[in-house]
Short mmCIF file of C-alpha atoms in Angstrom, two decimals:
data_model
loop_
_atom_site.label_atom_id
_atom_site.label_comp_id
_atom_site.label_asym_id
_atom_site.label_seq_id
_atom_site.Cartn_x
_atom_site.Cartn_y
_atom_site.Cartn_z
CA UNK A 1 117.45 82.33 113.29
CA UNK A 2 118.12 83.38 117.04
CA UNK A 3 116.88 86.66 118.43
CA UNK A 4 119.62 89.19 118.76
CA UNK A 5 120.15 90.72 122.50
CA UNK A 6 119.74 94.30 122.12
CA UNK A 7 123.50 94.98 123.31
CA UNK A 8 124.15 92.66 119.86
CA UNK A 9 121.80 94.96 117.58
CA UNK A 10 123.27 97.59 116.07
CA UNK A 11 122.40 101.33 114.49
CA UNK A 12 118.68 102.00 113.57
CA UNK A 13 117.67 98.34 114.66
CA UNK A 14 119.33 99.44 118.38
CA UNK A 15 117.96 103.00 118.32
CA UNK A 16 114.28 101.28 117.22
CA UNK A 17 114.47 99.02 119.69
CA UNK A 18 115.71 101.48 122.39
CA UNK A 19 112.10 103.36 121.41
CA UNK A 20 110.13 100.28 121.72
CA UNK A 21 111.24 99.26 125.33
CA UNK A 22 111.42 103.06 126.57
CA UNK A 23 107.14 102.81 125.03
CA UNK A 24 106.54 99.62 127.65
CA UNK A 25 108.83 100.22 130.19
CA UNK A 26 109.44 103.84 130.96
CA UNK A 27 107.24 106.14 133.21
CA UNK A 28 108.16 108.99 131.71
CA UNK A 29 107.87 108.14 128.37
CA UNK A 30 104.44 106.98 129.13
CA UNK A 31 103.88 110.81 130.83
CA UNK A 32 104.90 112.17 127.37
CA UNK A 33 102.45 113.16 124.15
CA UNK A 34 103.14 113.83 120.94
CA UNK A 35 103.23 117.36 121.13
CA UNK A 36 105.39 117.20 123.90
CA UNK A 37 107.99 115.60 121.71
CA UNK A 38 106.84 118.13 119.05
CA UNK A 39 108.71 120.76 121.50
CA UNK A 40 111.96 118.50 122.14
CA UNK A 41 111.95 117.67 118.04
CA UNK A 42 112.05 121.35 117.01
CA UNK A 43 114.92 122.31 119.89
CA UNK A 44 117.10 119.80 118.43
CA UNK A 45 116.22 120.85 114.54
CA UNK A 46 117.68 123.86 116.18
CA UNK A 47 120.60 123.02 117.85
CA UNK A 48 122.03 120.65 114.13
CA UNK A 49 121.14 123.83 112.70
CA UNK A 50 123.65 125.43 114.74
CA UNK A 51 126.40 122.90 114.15
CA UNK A 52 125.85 122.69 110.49
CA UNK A 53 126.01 126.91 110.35
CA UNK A 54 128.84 126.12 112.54
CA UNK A 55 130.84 124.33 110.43
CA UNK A 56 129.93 126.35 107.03
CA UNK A 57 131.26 129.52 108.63
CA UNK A 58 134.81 127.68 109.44
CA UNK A 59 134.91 126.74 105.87
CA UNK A 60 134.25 129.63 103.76
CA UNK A 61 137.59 131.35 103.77
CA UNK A 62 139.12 127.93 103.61
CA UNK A 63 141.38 125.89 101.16
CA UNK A 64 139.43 123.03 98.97
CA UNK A 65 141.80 120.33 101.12
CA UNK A 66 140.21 121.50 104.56
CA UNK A 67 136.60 121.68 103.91
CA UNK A 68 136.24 117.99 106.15
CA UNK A 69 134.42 119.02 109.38
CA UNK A 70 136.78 118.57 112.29
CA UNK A 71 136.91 115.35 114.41
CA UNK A 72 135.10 117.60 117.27
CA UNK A 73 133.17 119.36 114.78
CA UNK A 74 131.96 116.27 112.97
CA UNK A 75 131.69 114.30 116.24
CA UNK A 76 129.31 117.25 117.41
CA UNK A 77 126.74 116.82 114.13
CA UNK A 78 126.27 113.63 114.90
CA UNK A 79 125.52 113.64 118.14
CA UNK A 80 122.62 116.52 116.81
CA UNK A 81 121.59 114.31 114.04
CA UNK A 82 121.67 110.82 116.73
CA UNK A 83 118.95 113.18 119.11
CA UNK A 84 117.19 113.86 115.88
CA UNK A 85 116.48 110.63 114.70
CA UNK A 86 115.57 109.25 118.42
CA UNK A 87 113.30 112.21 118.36
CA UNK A 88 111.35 111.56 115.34
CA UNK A 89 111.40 107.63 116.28
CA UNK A 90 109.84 108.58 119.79
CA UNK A 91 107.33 111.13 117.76
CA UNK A 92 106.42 108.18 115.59
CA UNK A 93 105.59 105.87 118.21
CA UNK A 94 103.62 108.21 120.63
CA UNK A 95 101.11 109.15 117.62
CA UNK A 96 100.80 105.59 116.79
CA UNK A 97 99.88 104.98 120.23
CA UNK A 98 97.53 108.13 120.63
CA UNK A 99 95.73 108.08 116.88
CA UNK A 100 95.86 104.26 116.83
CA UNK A 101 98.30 103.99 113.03
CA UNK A 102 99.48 100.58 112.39
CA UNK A 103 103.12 100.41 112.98
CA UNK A 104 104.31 100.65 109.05
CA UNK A 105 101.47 103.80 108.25
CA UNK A 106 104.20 106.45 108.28
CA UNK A 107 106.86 104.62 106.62
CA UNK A 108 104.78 103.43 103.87
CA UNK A 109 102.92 106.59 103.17
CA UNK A 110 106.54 108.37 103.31
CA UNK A 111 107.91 105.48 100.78
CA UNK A 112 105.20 106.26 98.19
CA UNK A 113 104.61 109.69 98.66
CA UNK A 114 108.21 110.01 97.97
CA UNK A 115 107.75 107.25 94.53
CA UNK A 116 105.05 109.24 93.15
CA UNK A 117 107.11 112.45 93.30
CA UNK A 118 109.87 111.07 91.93
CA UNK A 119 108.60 109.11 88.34
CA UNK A 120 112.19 109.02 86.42
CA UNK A 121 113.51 106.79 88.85
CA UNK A 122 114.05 103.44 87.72
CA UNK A 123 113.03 101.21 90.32
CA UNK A 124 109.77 102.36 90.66
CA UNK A 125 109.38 105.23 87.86
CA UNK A 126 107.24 105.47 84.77
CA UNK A 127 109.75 106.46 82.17
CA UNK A 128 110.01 109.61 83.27
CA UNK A 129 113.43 111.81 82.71
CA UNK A 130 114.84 114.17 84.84
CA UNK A 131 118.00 115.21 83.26
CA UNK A 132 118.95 117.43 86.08
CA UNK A 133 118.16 118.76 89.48
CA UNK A 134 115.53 121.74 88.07
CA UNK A 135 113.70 118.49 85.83
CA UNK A 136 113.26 116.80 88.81
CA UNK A 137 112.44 119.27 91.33
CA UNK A 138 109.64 120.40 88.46
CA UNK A 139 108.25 116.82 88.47
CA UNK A 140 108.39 116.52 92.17
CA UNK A 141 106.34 119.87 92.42
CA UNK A 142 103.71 119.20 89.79
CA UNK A 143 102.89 115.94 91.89
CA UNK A 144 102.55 117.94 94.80
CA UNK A 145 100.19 120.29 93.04
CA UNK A 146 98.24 116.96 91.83
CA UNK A 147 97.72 115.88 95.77
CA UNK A 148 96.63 119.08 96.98
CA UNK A 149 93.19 118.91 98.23
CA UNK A 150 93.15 115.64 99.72
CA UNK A 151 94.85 112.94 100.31
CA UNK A 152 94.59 109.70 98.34
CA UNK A 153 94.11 105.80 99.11
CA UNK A 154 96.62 103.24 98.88
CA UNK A 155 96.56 102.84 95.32
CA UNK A 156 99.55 103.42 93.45
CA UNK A 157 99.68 107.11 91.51
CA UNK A 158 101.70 106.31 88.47
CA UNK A 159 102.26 109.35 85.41
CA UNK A 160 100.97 108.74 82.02
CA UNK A 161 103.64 108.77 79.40
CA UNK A 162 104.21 111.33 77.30
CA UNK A 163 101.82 113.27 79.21
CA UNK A 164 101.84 116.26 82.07
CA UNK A 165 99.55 114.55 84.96
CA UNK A 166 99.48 111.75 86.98
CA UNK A 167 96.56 109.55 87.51
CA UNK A 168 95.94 106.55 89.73
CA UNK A 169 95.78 102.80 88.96
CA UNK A 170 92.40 102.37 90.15
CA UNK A 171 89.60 105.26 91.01
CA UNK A 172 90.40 106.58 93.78
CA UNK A 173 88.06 104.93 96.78
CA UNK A 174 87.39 108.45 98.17
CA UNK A 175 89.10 111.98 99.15
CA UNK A 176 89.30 111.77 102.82
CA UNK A 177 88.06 114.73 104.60
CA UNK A 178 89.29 116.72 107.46
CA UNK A 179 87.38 115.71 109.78
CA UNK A 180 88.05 113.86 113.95
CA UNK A 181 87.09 110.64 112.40
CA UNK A 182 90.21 110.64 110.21
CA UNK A 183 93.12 112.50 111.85
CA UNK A 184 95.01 109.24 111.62
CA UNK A 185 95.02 109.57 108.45
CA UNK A 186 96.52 112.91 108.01
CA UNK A 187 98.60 112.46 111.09
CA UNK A 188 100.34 109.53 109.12
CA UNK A 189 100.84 111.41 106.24
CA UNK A 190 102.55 114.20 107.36
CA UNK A 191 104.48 111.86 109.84
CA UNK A 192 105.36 109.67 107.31
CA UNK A 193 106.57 112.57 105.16
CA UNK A 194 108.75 113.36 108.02
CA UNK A 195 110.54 109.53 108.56
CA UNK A 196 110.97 109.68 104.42
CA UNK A 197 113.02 113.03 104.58
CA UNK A 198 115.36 112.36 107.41
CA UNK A 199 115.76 108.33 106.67
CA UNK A 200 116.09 108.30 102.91
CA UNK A 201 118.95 109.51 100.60
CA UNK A 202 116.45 109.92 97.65
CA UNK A 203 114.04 112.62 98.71
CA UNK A 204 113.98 116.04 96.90
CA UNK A 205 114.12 119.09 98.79
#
């Protein structure tokens, strides 16, 4: 299969590959740190903010029929959202490149945080129901209670039928501790955490 030019590639493959050239090529980028891009991530969580408050202002005295954002309005948001995404995608790559993660850390560990919080779906769930929004945010938060206190290994956490808890497949190999020797660790976590909200339409709030 031949190798697509990057004027051929197209949406996240283009913006991903627009982050992987600025990483070798550009001087600045090469300047920047992670919590430098902390400070340009957060201005521009801001500034969607804005547009989104924006637009939910115009429609509250509105009829049902005009509640679509404007063209300028809607072209606007996703400009925001576009410097979002290239924001967490340049976020991603400078920690991998100053706490040494491998390149799929994040996503993975955002992929099955995001499967163990979510049991009652079917491609990956346990059985689980959620009938409605309030039965799955309550499932989603009594995982999160369950991972407080550490973080766990690779090992899939799957929920015992019938039952209130969730347990792993396997023991658990150890609770990593907060310590220098394993900020990677934590630092993918929460990253990952981060790609999972913004990239996928199934995470709970």
């Amino acid at each position: 299969m031949p190798t697509l030019s990057h004027t051929q590639l197209l949406g996240r493959d283009r913006l991903c590959n627009v982050v992987a050239c600025l990483a070798e090529e550009c001087p600045w980028t090469k300047t920047m740190q992670s919590h430098d891009m902390l400070n340009f991530l957060s201005s521009e969580v801001k500034e969607l903010q804005e547009e989104i408050e924006g637009l939910a202002a115009e429609q509250k005295d509105n009829a049902i029929e005009d509640l679509l954002p404007t063209d300028d309005r809607k072209t606007a948001i996703i400009s925001e959202l576009g410097d979002l995404l290239f924001d967490v995608l340049m976020l991603e790559m400078m920690m991998r490149r100053e706490y040494n993660f491998g390149i799929n850390d994040a996503w993975n560990t955002a992929a099955k945080k995001v499967e163990r919080r979510t049991p009652y779906m079917k491609e990956w769930g346990d059985g689980s129901i959620a009938k409605n929004a309030e039965e799955a945010e309550a499932l989603w938060q009594e995982v999160k209670r369950k991972e407080k206190g550490g973080y766990y290994d690779s090992n899939e956490i799957v929920a015992e039928k019938g039952k209130g808890f969730f347990k792993t497949n396997q023991v658990m190999s150890s609770i990593v501790c907060f310590t220098k020797s394993n900020l990677k660790v934590i630092g993918s976590a929460s990253l990952g955490f981060m790609l999972g909200t913004i990239f996928s339409n199934r995470c709970q709030k």
